[in-house]
PDB file of C-alpha atoms in Angstrom:
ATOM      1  CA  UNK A   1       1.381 -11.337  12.888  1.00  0.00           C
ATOM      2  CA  UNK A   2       0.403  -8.512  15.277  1.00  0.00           C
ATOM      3  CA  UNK A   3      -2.528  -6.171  13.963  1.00  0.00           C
ATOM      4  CA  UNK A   4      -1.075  -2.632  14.244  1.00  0.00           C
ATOM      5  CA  UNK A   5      -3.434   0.415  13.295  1.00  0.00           C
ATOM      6  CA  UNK A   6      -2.817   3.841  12.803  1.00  0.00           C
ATOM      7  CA  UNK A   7      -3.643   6.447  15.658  1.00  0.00           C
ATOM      8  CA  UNK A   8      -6.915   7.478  13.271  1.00  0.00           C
ATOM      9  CA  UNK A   9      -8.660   4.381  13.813  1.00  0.00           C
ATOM     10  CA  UNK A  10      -9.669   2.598  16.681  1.00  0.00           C
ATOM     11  CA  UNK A  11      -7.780  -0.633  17.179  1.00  0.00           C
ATOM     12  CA  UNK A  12      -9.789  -2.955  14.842  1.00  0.00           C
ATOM     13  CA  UNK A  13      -8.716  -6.636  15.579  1.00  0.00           C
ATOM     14  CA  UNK A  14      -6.852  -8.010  12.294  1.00  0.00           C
ATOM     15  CA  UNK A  15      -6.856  -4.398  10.676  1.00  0.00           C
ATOM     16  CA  UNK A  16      -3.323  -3.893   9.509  1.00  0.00           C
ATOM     17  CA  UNK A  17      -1.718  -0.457   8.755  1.00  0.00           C
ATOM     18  CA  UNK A  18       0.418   1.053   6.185  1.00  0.00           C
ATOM     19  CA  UNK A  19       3.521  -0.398   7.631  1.00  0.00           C
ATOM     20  CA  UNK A  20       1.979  -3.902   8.409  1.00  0.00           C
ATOM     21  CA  UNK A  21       0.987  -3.983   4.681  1.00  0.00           C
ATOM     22  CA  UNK A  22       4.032  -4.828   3.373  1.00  0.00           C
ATOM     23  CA  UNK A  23       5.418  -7.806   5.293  1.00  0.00           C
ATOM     24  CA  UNK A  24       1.719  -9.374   5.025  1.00  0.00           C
ATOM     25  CA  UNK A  25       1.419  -8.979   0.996  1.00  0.00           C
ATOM     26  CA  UNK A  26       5.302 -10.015   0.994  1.00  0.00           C
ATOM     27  CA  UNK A  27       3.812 -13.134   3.013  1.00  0.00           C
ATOM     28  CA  UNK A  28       0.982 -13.793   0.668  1.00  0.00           C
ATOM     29  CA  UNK A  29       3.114 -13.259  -2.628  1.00  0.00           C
ATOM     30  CA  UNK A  30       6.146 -16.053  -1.328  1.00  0.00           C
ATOM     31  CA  UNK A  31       3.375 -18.192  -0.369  1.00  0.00           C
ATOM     32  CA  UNK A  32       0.929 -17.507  -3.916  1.00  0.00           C
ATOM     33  CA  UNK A  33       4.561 -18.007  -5.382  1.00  0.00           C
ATOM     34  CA  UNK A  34       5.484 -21.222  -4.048  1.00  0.00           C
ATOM     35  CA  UNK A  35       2.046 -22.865  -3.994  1.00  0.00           C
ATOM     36  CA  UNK A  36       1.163 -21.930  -7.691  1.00  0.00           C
ATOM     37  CA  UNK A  37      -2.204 -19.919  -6.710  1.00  0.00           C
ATOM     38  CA  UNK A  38      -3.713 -16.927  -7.561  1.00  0.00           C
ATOM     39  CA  UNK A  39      -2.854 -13.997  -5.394  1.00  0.00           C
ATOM     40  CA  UNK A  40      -5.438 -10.862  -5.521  1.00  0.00           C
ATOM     41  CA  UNK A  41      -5.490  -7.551  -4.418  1.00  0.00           C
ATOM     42  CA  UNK A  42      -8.106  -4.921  -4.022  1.00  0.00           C
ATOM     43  CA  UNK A  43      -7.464  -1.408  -3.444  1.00  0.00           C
ATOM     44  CA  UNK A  44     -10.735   0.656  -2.496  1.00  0.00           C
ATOM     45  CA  UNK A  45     -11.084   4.439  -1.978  1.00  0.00           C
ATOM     46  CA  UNK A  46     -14.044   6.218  -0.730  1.00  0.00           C
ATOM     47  CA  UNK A  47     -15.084   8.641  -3.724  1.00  0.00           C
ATOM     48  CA  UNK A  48     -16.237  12.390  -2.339  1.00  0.00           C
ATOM     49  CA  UNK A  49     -14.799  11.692   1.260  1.00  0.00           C
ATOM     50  CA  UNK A  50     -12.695  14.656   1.648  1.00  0.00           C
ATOM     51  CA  UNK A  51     -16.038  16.868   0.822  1.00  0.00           C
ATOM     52  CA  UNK A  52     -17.441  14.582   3.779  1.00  0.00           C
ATOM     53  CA  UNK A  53     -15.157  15.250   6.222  1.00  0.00           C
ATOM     54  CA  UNK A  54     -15.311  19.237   5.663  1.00  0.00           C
ATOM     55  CA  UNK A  55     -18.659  19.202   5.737  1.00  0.00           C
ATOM     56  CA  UNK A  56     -19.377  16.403   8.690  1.00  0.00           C
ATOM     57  CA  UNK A  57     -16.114  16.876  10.773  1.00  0.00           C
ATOM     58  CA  UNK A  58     -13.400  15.262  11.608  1.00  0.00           C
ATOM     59  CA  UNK A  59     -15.186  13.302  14.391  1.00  0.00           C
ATOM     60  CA  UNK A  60     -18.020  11.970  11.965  1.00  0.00           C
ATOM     61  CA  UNK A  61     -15.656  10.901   9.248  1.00  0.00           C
ATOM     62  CA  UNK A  62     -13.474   8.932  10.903  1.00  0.00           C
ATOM     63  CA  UNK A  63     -16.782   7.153  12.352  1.00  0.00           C
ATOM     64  CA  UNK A  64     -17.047   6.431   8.680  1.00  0.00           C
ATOM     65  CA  UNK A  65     -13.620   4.548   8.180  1.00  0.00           C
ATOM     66  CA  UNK A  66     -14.645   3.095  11.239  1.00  0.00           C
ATOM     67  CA  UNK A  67     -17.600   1.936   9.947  1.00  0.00           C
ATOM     68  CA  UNK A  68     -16.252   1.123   6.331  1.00  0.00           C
ATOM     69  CA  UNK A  69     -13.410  -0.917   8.499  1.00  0.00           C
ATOM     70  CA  UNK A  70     -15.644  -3.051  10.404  1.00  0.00           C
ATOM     71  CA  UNK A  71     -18.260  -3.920   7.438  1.00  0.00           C
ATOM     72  CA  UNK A  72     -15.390  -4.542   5.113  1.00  0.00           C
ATOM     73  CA  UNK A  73     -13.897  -6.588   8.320  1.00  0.00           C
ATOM     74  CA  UNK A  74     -17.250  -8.967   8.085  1.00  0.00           C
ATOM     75  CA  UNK A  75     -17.752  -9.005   4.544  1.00  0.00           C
ATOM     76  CA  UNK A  76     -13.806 -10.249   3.550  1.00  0.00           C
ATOM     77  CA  UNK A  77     -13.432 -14.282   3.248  1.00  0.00           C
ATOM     78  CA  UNK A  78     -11.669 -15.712   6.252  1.00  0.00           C
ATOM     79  CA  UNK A  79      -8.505 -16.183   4.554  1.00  0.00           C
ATOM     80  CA  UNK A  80      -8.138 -12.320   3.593  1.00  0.00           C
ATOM     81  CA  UNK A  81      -6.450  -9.717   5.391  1.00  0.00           C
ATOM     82  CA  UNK A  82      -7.576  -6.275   5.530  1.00  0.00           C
ATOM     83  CA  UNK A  83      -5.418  -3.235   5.263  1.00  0.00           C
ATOM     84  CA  UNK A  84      -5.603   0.568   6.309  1.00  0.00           C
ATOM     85  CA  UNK A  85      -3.415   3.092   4.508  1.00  0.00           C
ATOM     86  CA  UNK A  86      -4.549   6.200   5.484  1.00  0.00           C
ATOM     87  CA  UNK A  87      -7.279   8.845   4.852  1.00  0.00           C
ATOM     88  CA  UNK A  88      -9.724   6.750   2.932  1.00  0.00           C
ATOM     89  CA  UNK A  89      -7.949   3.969   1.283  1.00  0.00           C
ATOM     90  CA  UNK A  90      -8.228   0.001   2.243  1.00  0.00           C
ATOM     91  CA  UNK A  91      -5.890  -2.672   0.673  1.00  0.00           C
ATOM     92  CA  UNK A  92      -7.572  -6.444   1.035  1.00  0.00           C
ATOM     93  CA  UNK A  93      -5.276  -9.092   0.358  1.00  0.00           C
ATOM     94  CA  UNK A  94      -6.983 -12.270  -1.014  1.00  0.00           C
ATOM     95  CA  UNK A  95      -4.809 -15.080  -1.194  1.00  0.00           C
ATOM     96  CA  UNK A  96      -5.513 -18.076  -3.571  1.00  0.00           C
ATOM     97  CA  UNK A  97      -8.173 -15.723  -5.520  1.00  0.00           C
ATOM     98  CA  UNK A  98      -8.090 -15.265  -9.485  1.00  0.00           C
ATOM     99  CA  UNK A  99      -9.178 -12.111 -11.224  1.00  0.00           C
ATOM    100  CA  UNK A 100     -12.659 -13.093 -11.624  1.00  0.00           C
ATOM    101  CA  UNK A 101     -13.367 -14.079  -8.410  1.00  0.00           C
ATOM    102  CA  UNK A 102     -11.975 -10.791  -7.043  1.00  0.00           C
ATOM    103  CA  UNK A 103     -13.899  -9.155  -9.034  1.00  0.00           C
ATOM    104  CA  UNK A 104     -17.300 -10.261  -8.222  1.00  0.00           C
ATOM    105  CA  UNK A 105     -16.147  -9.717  -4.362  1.00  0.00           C
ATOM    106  CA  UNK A 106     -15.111  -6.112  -5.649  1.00  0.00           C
ATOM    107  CA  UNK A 107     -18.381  -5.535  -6.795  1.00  0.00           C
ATOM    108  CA  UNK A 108     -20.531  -6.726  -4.153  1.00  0.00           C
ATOM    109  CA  UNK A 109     -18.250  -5.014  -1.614  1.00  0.00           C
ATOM    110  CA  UNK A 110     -18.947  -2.084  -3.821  1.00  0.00           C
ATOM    111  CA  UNK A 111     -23.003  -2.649  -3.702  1.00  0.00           C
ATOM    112  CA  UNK A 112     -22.754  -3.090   0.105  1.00  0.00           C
ATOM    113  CA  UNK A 113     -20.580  -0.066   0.848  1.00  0.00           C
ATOM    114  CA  UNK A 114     -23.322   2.255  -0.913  1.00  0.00           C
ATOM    115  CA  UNK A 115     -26.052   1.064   1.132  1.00  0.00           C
ATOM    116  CA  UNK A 116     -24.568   1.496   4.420  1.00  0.00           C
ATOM    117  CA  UNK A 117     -23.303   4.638   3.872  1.00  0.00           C
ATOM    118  CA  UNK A 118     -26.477   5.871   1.334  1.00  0.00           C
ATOM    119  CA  UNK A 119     -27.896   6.335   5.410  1.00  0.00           C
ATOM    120  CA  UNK A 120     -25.478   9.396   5.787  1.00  0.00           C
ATOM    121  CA  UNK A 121     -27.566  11.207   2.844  1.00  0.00           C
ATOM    122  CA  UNK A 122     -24.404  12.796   1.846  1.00  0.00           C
ATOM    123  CA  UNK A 123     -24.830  14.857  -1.597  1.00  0.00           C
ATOM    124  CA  UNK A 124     -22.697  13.747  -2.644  1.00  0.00           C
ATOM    125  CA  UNK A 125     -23.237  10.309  -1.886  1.00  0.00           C
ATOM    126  CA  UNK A 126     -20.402   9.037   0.028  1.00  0.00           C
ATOM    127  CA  UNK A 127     -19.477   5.880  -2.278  1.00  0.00           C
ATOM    128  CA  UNK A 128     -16.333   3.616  -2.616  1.00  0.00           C
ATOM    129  CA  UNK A 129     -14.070   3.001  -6.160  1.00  0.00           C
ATOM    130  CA  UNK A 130     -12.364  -0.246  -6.186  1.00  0.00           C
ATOM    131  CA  UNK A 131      -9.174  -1.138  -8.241  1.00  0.00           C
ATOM    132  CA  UNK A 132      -8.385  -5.366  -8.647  1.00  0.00           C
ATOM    133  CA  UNK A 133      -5.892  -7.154  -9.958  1.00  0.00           C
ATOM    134  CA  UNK A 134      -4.391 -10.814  -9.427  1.00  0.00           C
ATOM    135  CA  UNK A 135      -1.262 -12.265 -10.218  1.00  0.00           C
ATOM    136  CA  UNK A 136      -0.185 -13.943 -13.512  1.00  0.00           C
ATOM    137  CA  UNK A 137       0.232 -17.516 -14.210  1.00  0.00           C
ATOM    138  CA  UNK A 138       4.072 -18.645 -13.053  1.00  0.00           C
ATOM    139  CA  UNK A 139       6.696 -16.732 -11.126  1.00  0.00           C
ATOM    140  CA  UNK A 140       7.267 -13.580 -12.921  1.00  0.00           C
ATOM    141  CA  UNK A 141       5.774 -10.906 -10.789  1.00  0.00           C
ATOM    142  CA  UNK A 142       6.051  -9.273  -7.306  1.00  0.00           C
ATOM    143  CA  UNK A 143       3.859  -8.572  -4.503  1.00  0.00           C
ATOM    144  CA  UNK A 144       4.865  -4.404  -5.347  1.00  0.00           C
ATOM    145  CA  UNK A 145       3.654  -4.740  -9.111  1.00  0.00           C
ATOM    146  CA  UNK A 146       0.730  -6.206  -8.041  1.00  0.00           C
ATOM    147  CA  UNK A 147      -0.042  -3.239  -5.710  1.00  0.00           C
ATOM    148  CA  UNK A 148       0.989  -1.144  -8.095  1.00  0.00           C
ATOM    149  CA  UNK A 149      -1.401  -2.142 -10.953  1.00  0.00           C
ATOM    150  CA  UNK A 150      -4.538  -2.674  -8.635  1.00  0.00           C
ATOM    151  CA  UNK A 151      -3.936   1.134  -6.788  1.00  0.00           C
ATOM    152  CA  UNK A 152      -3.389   2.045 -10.375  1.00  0.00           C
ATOM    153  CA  UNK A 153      -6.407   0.423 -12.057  1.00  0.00           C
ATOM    154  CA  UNK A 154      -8.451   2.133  -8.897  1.00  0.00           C
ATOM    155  CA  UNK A 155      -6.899   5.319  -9.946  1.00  0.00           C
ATOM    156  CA  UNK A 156      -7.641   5.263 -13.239  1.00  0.00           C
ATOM    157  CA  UNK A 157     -11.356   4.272 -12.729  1.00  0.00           C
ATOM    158  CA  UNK A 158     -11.371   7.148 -10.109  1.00  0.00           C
ATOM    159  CA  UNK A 159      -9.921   9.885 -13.452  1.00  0.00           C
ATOM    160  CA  UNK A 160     -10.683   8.527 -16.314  1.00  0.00           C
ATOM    161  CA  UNK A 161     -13.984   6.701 -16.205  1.00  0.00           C
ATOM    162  CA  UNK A 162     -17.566   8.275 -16.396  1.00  0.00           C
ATOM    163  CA  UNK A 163     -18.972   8.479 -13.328  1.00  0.00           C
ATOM    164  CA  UNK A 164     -15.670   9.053 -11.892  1.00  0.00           C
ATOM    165  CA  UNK A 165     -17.158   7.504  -8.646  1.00  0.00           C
ATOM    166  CA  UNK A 166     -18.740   3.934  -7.276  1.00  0.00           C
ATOM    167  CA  UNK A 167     -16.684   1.653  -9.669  1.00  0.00           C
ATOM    168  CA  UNK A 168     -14.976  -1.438  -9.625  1.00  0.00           C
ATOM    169  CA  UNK A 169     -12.267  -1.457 -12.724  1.00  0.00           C
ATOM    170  CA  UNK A 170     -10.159  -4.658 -13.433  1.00  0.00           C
ATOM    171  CA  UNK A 171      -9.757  -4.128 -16.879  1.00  0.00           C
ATOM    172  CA  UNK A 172      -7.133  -2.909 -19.286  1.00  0.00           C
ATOM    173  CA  UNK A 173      -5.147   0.352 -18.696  1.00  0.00           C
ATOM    174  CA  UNK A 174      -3.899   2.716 -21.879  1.00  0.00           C
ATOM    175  CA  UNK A 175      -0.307   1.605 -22.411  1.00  0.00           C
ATOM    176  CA  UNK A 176       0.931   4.808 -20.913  1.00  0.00           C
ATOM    177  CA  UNK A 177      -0.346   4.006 -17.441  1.00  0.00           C
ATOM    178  CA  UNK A 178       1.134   0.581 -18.070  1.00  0.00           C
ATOM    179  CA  UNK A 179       4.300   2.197 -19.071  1.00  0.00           C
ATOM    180  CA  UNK A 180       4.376   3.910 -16.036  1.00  0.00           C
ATOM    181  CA  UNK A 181       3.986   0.506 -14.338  1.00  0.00           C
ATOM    182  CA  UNK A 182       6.935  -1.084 -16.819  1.00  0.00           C
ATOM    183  CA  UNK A 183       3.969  -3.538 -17.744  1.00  0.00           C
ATOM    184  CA  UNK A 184       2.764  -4.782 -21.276  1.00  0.00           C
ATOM    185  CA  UNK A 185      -0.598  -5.385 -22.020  1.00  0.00           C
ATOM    186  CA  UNK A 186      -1.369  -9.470 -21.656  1.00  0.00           C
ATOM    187  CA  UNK A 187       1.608  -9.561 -19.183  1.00  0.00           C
ATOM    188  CA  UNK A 188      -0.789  -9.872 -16.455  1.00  0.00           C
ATOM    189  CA  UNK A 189      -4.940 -11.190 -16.008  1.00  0.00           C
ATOM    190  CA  UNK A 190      -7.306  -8.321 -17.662  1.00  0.00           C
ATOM    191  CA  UNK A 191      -4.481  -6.499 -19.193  1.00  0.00           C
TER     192      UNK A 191
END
């Protein structure tokens, strides 16, 4: 698969857009589905970013996704792939990866991303919010539904949990975000 990136960031080797996102996680899904492994997703969004960028530039913030891109680039296992969406959101595939697992990673990604960008002595501080979830056991979900509830579980964590900033959230959702998903709660890991 070709690496295609979005005009706001240099070309990253491996770094796949918006567009490329959805053919790889299609990829990952048929292959999670037919193998009978875990399929993870994070999603991650950089928490006060938009502040950033008014107050830095345009210039210095997208030396920040740059930045974010490359360290997230080094610190994914082999076997991921790395996604950019747009203004300050990444999408990590992690194929053959349970909840747990992702988890931890989503944390120490988490840990990582503060200290390299704690340098910036933003106030502020420039920080990253992570949302994770992994597929449940047999063939009853789809790559979009597992997009869905790890954007959604980064969302939440982003609105609804104290600080509001520098979290990683894999845990259960009220049921009316998970009606808005058309999940139940136990339908899939950490719900």
């Amino acid at each position: 698969m070709s690496a295609v990136v979005q005009a706001d960031l240099p070309s990253l080797p491996g770094l796949l857009d918006r567009q490329a996102l959805r053919p790889a996680l299609a990829a990952a899904a048929d292959a999670a589905s037919a193998s009978g492994h875990a399929l993870a997703l994070l999603t991650l969004d950089l928490d006060h970013f938009k502040d950033y960028q008014d107050r830095a530039g345009e210039a210095a913030a997208r030396q920040v996704l740059t930045q974010l891109a490359l360290l997230l680039e080094q610190l994914k296992p082999p076997t991921a792939r790395l996604a950019y969406l747009g203004a300050d959101e990444f999408v990590l595939i992690l194929p053959d990866c349970q909840l747990a697992q992702a988890t931890a990673l989503a944390e120490r990604l988490r840990e990582r991303i503060a200290a390299a960008l704690a340098q910036l002595d933003q106030q502020p501080p420039l920080t990253a919010t992570l949302g994770v979830a992994a597929t449940p056991p047999g063939r009853g979900w789809s790559a979009e539904s597992l997009l869905a509830l790890a954007d959604t579980r980064m969302t939440f964590a982003k609105r609804r949990l104290p600080p509001h900033h520098n979290l990683v959230w894999a845990g259960a959702l009220p049921s009316d975000w998970l009606g808005r998903l058309g999940l139940s709660a136990g339908s899939w890991p950490g719900l």
